[in-house]
Coordinates of C-alpha atoms in Angstrom, one line a residue:
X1 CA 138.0 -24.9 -81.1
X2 CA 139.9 -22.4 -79.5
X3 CA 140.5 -22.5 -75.2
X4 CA 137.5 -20.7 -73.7
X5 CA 138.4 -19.0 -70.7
X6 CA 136.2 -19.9 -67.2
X7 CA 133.8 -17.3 -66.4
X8 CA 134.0 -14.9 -63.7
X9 CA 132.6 -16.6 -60.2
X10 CA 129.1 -16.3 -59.5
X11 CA 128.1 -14.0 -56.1
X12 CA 127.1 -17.2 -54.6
X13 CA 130.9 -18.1 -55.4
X14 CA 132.2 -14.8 -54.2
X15 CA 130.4 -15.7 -50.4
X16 CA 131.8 -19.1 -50.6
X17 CA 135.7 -17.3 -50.7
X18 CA 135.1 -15.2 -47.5
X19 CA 134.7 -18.7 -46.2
X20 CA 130.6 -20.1 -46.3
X21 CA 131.5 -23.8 -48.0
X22 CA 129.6 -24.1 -51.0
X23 CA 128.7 -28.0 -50.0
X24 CA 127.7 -26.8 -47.0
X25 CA 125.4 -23.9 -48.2
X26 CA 123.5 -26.6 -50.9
X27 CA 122.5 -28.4 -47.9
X28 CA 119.4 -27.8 -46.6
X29 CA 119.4 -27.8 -43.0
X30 CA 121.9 -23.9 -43.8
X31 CA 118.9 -23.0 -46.3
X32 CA 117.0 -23.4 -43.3
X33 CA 119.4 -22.0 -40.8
X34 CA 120.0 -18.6 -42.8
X35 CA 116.2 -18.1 -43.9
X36 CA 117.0 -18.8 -47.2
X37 CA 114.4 -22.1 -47.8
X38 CA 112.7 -20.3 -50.3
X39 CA 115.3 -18.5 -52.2
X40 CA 114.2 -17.4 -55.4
X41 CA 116.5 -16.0 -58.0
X42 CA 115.3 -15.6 -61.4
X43 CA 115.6 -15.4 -64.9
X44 CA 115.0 -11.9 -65.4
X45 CA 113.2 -11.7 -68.0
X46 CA 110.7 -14.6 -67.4
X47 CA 108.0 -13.5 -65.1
X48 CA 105.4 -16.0 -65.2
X49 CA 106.5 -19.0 -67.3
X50 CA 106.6 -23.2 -66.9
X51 CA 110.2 -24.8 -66.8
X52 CA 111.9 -22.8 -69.6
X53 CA 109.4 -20.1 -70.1
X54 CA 106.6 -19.8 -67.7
X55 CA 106.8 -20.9 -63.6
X56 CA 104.7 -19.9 -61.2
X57 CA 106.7 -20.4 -58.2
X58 CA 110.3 -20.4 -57.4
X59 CA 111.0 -23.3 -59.7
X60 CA 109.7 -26.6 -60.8
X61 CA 110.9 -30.0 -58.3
X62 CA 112.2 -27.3 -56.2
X63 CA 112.4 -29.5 -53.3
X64 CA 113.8 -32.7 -55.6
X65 CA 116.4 -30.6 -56.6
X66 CA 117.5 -29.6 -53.5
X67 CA 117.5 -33.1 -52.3
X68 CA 119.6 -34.8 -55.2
X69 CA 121.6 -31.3 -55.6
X70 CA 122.0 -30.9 -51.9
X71 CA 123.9 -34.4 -50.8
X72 CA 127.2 -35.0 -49.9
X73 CA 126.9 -37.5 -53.3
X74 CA 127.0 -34.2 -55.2
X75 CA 129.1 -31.8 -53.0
X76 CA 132.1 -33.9 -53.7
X77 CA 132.0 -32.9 -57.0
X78 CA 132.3 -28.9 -57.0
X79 CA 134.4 -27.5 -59.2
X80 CA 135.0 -30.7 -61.0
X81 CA 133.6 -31.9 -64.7
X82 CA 130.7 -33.8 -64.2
X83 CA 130.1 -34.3 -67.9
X84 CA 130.1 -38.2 -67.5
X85 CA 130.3 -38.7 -63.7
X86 CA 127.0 -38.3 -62.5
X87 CA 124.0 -40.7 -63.5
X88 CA 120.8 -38.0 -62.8
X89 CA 117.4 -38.5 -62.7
X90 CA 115.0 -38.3 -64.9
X91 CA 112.5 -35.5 -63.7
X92 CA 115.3 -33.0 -64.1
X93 CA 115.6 -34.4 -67.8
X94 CA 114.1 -33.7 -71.7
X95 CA 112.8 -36.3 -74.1
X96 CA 116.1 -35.8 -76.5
X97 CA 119.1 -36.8 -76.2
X98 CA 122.5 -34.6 -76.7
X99 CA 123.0 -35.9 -80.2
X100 CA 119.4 -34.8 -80.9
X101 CA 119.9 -31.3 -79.0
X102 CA 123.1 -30.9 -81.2
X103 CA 120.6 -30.8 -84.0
X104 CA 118.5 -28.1 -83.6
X105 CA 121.4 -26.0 -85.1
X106 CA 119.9 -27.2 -88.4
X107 CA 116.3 -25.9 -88.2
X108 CA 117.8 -22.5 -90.4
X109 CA 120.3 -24.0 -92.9
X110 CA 118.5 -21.4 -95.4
X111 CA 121.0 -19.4 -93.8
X112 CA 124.1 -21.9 -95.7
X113 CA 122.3 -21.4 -98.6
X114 CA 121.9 -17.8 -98.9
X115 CA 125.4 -17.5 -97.7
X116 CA 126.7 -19.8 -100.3
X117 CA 124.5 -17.5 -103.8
X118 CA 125.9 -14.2 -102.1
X119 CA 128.8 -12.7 -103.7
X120 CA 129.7 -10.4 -101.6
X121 CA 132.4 -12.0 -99.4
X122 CA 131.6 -9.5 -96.1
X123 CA 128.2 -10.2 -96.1
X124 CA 128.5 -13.8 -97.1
X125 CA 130.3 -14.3 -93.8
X126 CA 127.7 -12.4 -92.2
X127 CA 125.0 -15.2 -93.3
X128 CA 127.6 -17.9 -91.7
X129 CA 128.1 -15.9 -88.4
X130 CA 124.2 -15.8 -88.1
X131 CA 123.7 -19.3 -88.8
X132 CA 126.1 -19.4 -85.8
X133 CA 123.9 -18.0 -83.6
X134 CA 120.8 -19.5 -84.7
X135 CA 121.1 -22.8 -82.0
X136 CA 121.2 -20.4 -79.0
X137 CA 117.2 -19.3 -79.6
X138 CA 116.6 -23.1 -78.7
X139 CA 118.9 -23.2 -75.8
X140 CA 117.2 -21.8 -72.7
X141 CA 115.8 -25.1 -71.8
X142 CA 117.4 -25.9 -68.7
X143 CA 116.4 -29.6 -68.6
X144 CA 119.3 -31.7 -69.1
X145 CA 119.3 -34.3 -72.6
X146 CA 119.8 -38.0 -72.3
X147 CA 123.7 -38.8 -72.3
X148 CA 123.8 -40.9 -75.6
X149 CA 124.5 -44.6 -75.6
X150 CA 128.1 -45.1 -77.0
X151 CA 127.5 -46.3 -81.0
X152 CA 123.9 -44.4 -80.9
X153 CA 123.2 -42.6 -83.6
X154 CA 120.5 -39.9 -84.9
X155 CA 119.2 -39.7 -87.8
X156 CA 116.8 -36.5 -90.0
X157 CA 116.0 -34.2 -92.5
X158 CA 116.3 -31.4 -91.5
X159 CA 115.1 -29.3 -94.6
X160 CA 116.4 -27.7 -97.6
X161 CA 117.8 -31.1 -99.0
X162 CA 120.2 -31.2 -95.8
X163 CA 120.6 -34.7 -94.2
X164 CA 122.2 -35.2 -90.6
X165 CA 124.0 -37.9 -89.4
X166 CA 125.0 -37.9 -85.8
X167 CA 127.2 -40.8 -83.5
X168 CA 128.4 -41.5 -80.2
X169 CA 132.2 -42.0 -81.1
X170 CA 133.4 -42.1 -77.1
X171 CA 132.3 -42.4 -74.4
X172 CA 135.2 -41.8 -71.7
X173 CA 135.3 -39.1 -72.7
X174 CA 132.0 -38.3 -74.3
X175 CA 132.6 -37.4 -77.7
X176 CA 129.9 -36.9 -80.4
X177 CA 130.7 -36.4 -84.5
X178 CA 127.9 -35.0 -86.8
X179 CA 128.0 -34.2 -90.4
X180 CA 125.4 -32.8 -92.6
X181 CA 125.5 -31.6 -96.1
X182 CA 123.2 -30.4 -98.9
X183 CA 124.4 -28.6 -102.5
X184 CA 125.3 -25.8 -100.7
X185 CA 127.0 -26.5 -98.0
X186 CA 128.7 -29.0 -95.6
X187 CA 128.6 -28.7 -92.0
X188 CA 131.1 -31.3 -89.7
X189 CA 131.3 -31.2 -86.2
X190 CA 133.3 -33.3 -83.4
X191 CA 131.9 -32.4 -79.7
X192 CA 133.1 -32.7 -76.9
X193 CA 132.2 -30.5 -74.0
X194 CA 133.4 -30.1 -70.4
X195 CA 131.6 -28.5 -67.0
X196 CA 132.6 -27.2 -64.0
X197 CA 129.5 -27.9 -60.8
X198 CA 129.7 -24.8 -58.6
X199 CA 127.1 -26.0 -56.7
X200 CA 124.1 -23.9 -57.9
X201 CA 125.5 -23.3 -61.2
X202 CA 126.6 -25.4 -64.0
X203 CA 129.2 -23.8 -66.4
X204 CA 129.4 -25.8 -69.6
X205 CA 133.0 -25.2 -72.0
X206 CA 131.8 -26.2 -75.6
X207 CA 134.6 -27.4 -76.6
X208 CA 135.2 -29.5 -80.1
X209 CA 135.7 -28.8 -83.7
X210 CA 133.0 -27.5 -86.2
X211 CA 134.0 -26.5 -89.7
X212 CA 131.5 -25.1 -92.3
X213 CA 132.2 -25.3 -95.8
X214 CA 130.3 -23.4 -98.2
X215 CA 130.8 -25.6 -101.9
X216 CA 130.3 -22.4 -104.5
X217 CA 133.2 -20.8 -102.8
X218 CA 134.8 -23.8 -100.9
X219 CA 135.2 -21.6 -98.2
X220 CA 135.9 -23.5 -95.2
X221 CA 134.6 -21.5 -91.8
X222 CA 136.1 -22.8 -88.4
X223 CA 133.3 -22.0 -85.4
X224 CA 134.3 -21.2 -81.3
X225 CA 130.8 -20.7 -79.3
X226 CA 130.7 -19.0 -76.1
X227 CA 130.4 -21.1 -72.8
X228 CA 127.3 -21.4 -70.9
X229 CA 125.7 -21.3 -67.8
X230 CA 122.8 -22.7 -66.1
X231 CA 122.2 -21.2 -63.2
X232 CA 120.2 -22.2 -60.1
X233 CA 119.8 -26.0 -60.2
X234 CA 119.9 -26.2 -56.7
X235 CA 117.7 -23.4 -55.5
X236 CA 116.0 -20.8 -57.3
X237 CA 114.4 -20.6 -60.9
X238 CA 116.8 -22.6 -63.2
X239 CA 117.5 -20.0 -66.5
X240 CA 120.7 -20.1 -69.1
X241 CA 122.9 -17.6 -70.1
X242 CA 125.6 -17.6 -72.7
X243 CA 128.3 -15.2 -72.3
X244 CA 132.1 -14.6 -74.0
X245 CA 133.3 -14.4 -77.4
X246 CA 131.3 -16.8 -80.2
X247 CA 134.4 -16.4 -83.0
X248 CA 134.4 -17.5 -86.7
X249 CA 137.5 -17.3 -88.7
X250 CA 137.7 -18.5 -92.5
X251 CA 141.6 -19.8 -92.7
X252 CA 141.8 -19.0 -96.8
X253 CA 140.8 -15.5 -97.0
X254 CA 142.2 -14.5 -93.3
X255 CA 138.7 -12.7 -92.3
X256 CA 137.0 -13.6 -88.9
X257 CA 133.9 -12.7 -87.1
X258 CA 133.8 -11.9 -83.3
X259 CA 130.8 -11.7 -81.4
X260 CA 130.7 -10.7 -78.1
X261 CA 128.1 -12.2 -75.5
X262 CA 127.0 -10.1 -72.8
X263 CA 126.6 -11.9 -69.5
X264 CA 123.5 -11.2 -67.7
X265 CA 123.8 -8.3 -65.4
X266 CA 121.7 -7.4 -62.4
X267 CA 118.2 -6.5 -63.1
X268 CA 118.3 -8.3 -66.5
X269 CA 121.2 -6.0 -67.7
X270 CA 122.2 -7.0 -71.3
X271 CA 120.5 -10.1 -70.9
X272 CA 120.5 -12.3 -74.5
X273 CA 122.3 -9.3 -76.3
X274 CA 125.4 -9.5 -78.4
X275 CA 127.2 -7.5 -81.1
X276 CA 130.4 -7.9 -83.3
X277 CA 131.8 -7.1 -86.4
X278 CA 132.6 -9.0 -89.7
X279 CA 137.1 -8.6 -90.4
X280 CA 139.2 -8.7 -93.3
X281 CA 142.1 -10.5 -93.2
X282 CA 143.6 -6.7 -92.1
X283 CA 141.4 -6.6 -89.3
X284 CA 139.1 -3.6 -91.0
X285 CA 135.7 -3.7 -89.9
X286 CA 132.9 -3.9 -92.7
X287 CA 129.6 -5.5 -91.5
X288 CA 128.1 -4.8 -87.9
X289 CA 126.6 -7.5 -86.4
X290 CA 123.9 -7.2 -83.6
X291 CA 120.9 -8.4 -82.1
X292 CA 119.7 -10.8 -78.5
X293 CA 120.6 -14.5 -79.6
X294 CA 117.2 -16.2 -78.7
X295 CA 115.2 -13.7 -80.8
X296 CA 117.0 -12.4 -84.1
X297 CA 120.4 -11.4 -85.5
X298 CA 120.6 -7.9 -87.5
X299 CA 123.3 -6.4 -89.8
X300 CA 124.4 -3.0 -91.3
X301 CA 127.2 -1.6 -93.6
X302 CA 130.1 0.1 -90.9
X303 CA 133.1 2.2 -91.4
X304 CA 136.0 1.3 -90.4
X305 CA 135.2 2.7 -86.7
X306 CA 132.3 0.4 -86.1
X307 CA 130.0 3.1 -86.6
X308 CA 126.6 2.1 -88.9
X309 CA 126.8 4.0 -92.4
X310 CA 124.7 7.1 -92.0
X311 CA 121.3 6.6 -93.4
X312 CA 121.3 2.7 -94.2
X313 CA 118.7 0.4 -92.5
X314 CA 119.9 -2.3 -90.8
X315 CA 118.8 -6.2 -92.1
X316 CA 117.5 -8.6 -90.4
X317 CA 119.4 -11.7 -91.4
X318 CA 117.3 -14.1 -88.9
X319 CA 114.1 -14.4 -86.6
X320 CA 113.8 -17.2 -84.2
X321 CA 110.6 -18.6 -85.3
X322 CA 108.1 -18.1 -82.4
X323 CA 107.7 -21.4 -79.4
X324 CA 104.4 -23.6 -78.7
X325 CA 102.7 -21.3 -75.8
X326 CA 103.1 -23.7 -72.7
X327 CA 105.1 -26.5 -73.7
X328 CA 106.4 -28.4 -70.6
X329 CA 109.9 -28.9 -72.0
X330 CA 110.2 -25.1 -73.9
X331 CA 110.5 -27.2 -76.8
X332 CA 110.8 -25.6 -80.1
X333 CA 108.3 -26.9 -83.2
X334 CA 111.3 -28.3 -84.9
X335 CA 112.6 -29.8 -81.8
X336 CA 109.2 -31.3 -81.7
X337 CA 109.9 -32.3 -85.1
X338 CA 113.2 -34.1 -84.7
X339 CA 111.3 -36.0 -81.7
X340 CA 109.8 -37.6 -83.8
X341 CA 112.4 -39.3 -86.0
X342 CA 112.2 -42.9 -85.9
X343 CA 115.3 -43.8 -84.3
X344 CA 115.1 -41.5 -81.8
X345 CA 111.8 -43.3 -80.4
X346 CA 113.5 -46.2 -80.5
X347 CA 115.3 -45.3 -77.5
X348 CA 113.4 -46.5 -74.6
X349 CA 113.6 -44.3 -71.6
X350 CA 113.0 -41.4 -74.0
X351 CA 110.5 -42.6 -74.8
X352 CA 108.9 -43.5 -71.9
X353 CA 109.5 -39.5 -70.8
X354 CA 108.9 -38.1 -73.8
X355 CA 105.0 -39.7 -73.3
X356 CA 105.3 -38.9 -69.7
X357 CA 106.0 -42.2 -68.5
X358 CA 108.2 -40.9 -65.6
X359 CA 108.6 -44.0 -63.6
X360 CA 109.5 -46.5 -66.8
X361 CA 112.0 -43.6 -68.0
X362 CA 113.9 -44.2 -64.9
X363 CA 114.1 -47.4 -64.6
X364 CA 114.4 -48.1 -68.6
X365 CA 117.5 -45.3 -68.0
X366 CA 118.9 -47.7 -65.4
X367 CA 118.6 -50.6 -67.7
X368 CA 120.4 -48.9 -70.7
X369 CA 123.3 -47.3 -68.7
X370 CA 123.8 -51.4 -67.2
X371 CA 123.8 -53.0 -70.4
X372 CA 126.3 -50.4 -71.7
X373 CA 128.6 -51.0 -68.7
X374 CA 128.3 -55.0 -69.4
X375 CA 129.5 -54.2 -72.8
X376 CA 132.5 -52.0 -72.0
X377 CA 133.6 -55.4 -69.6
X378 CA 132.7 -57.5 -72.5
X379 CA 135.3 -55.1 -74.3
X380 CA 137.6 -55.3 -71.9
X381 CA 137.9 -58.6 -71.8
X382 CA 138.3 -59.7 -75.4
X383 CA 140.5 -57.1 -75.7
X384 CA 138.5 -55.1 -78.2
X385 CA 138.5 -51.7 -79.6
X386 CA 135.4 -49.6 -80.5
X387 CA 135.0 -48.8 -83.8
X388 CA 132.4 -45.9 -85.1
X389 CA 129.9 -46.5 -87.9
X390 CA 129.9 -43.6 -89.9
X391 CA 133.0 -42.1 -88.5
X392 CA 136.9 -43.1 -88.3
X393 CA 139.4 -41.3 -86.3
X394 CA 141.9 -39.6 -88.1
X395 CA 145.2 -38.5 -85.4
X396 CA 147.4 -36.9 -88.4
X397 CA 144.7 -34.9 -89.9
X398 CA 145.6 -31.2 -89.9
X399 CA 144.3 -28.7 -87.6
X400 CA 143.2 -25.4 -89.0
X401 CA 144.0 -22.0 -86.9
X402 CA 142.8 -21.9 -83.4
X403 CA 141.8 -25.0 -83.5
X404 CA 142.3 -27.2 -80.3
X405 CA 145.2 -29.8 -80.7
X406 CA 144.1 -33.6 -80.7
X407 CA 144.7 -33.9 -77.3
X408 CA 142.1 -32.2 -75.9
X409 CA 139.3 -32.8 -78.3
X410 CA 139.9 -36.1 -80.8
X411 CA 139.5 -36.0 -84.5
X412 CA 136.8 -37.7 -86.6
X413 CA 136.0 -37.7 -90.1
X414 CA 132.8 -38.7 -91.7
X415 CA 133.6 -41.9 -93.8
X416 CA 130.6 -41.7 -96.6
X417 CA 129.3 -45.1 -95.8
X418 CA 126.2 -44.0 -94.9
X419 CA 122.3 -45.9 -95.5
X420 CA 119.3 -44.5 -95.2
X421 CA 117.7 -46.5 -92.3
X422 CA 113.8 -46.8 -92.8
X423 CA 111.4 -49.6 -91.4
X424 CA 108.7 -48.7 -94.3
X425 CA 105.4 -48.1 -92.9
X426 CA 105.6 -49.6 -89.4
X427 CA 103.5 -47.9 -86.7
X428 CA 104.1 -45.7 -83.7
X429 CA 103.0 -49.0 -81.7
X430 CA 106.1 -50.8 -83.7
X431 CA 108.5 -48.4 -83.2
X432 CA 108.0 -46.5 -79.7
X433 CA 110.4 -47.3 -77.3
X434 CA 111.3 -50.6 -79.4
X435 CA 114.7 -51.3 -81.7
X436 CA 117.1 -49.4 -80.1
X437 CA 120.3 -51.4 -80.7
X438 CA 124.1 -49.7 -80.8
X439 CA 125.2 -52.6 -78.8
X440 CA 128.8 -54.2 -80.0
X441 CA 127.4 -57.7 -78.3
X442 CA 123.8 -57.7 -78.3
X443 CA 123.9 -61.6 -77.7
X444 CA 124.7 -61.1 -73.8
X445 CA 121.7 -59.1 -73.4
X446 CA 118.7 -60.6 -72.6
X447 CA 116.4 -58.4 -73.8
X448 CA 117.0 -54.9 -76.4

């Protein structure tokens, strides 16, 4: 992916550069001090929900958060990438983990396939740039995912004949590859995103690689998303925005896609809404693209102004599919539906959470994060190199346009040698919480 550029500083960061610290305002002895205890800035548009949609107060563990947030532990990191620095815990956490999270962007692959039938080439691309958009209507869960265990993997179906393979290639730096394909399309993604901790805000830089190919066409799309921000983890309601330019380019024809993300103003303004326009390779505008990215993505015909043809309806090209009233985690159905693949319930302390377990999730957390140190000494020691499962690293392989250079984010190819991984008809008793195994040296463990 391209460089994303930071995003503005927050007000809270504009009074921290007439000279308030920003360590020393998370504390809570200067809440106290300045009246501002009970802070409460919200997501605008969610009066009334449980964390992620509906919360009746000025935010869920409001006081934990403020705690854990709040310490010098914490303050020594602003402005810094946390991504694999801090070891959290687990009531600010979701039963998933990020490889899991990563594939939610498969619940509407119908959208892969109805780009790859369509012979139009504008709206073709159209169909791409709204599958594009399609993982932001999940994304407004502001719990954090499990880090994955380096060599997990996860495993689904995730419809329309697609299947997704997922690893954890690295782990300093965390790095995850997914690939999933069905006879339309082919999806391959490398990930590896960064932060920045402002102290109540979290600004996440997606950075990696993710190429689309469509097989009727052979097409080959190259996707940049726009950062993120969580805003509020120390004080306040925590609520996610996405704002900046979400760009697609397709190298062989020279057309590109740019959509722009409007950063939530005051009072809500522009909240979730973003437009663009589908390019040929001359940048002449054809297709209008529009919509709020957690609810639906619309198009419609333009001229080469940007302007909608006179008299032609826009179409709707995707609908978020509508979330379980009052789910504790925001979780969508087919997030529920990935939580339950088997090997993801293999995973212990996921488990544990995921059936509310709290107390067992932490300390099975603890337990995981220890035995993967004891292996990367084990490593260490021999003198041995990590090697991927499904994946291989691949330095030489070429970059296409706007692409960031090896450096920054590693390349990985998907090797093939995949297995379907199935334990028959074992029961949830068999499989929850029990299995999980991506260790290198799973004879100095005690116990798996």
């Amino acid at each position: 992916m391209s460089d994303q550029a930071a995003a503005p500083s927050s007000i809270l960061g504009s009074l921290y550069s007439m000279g308030s610290s920003i360590a020393t305002y998370a504390s809570s002895q200067i809440n106290s001090f300045l009246g501002w205890e009970d802070l409460d800035v919200v997501n605008p548009e969610a009066e009334g929900a449980a964390k992620g949609s509906v919360a009746k107060d000025a935010g869920l563990n409001q006081e934990e958060r403020k705690q854990a947030w709040g310490t010098k532990q914490f303050q020594q990191y602003i402005g810094m990438d946390v991504t694999s620095l801090l070891s959290v815990p687990v009531w600010i956490m979701e039963p998933c983990t990020i490889l899991q999270k990563a594939a939610e962007i498969m619940e509407y692959t119908e959208l892969l396939d109805l780009a790859d039938k369509c012979e139009n080439p504008h709206e073709r691309f159209a169909y791409v740039a709204a599958f594009s958009v399609t993982p932001f209507g999940a994304s407004e869960r502001p719990w954090k995912p499990f880090n994955p265990i380096l060599g997990e993997t996860f495993e689904c179906d995730a419809g329309n004949g697609a299947k997704y393979v997922a690893e954890q290639v690295s782990h300093h730096p965390p790095v995850c590859a997914a690939h999933a394909e069905n006879e339309h399309f082919v999806y391959d993604i490398v990930s590896a995103p960064t932060t920045r901790f402002l102290g109540n805000s979290l600004e996440v830089y997606p950075l990696g690689r993710t190429r689309i190919t469509l097989r009727k066409s052979g097409e080959v799309y190259s996707l940049v998303p726009p950062n993120v921000m969580v805003h509020n983890i120390v004080i306040g309601r925590t609520w996610v925005d996405a704002f900046g330019p979400l760009m697609l380019t397709c190298p062989a024809t020279g057309s590109k896609c740019v959509l722009e993300f409007t950063p939530c103003g005051w009072f809500g303004y522009g909240r979730h809404t973003y437009s663009g326009y589908v390019m040929d390779s001359d940048g002449k505008k054809h297709i209008k693209l529009s919509g709020k990215w957690n609810e639906y993505c619309d198009m419609v015909p333009c001229d080469l102004d940007g302007e909608p043809v006179p008299d032609v309806m826009p179409r709707r090209l995707w609908t978020c599919t509508d979330k379980p009233a009052g789910d504790y985690y925001s979780f969508t159905k087919f997030a529920h539906t990935l939580s339950s693949c088997e090997g993801l319930k293999r995973r212990s302390d996921r488990s544990c959470l995921y059936n509310g377990e709290t107390m067992n999730a932490g300390k099975e957390k603890h337990r995981l994060e220890e035995m993967q140190r004891a292996e990367k000494r084990e490593r260490e020691s021999k003198g041995d190199k990590w090697t991927p499962r499904y994946f291989k690293a691949a330095d030489d392989a070429e970059l296409l346009p706007g692409e960031l250079p090896h450096e920054k984010v590693p390349f990985y190819e998907w090797t093939g040698a995949y297995e379907t991984n199935t334990s028959g008809s074992l029961s949830k008793q068999d499989i929850d919480g029990k299995g999980f195994n991506p260790w290198q040296y799973a004879d100095i463990h005690d116990e798996l």
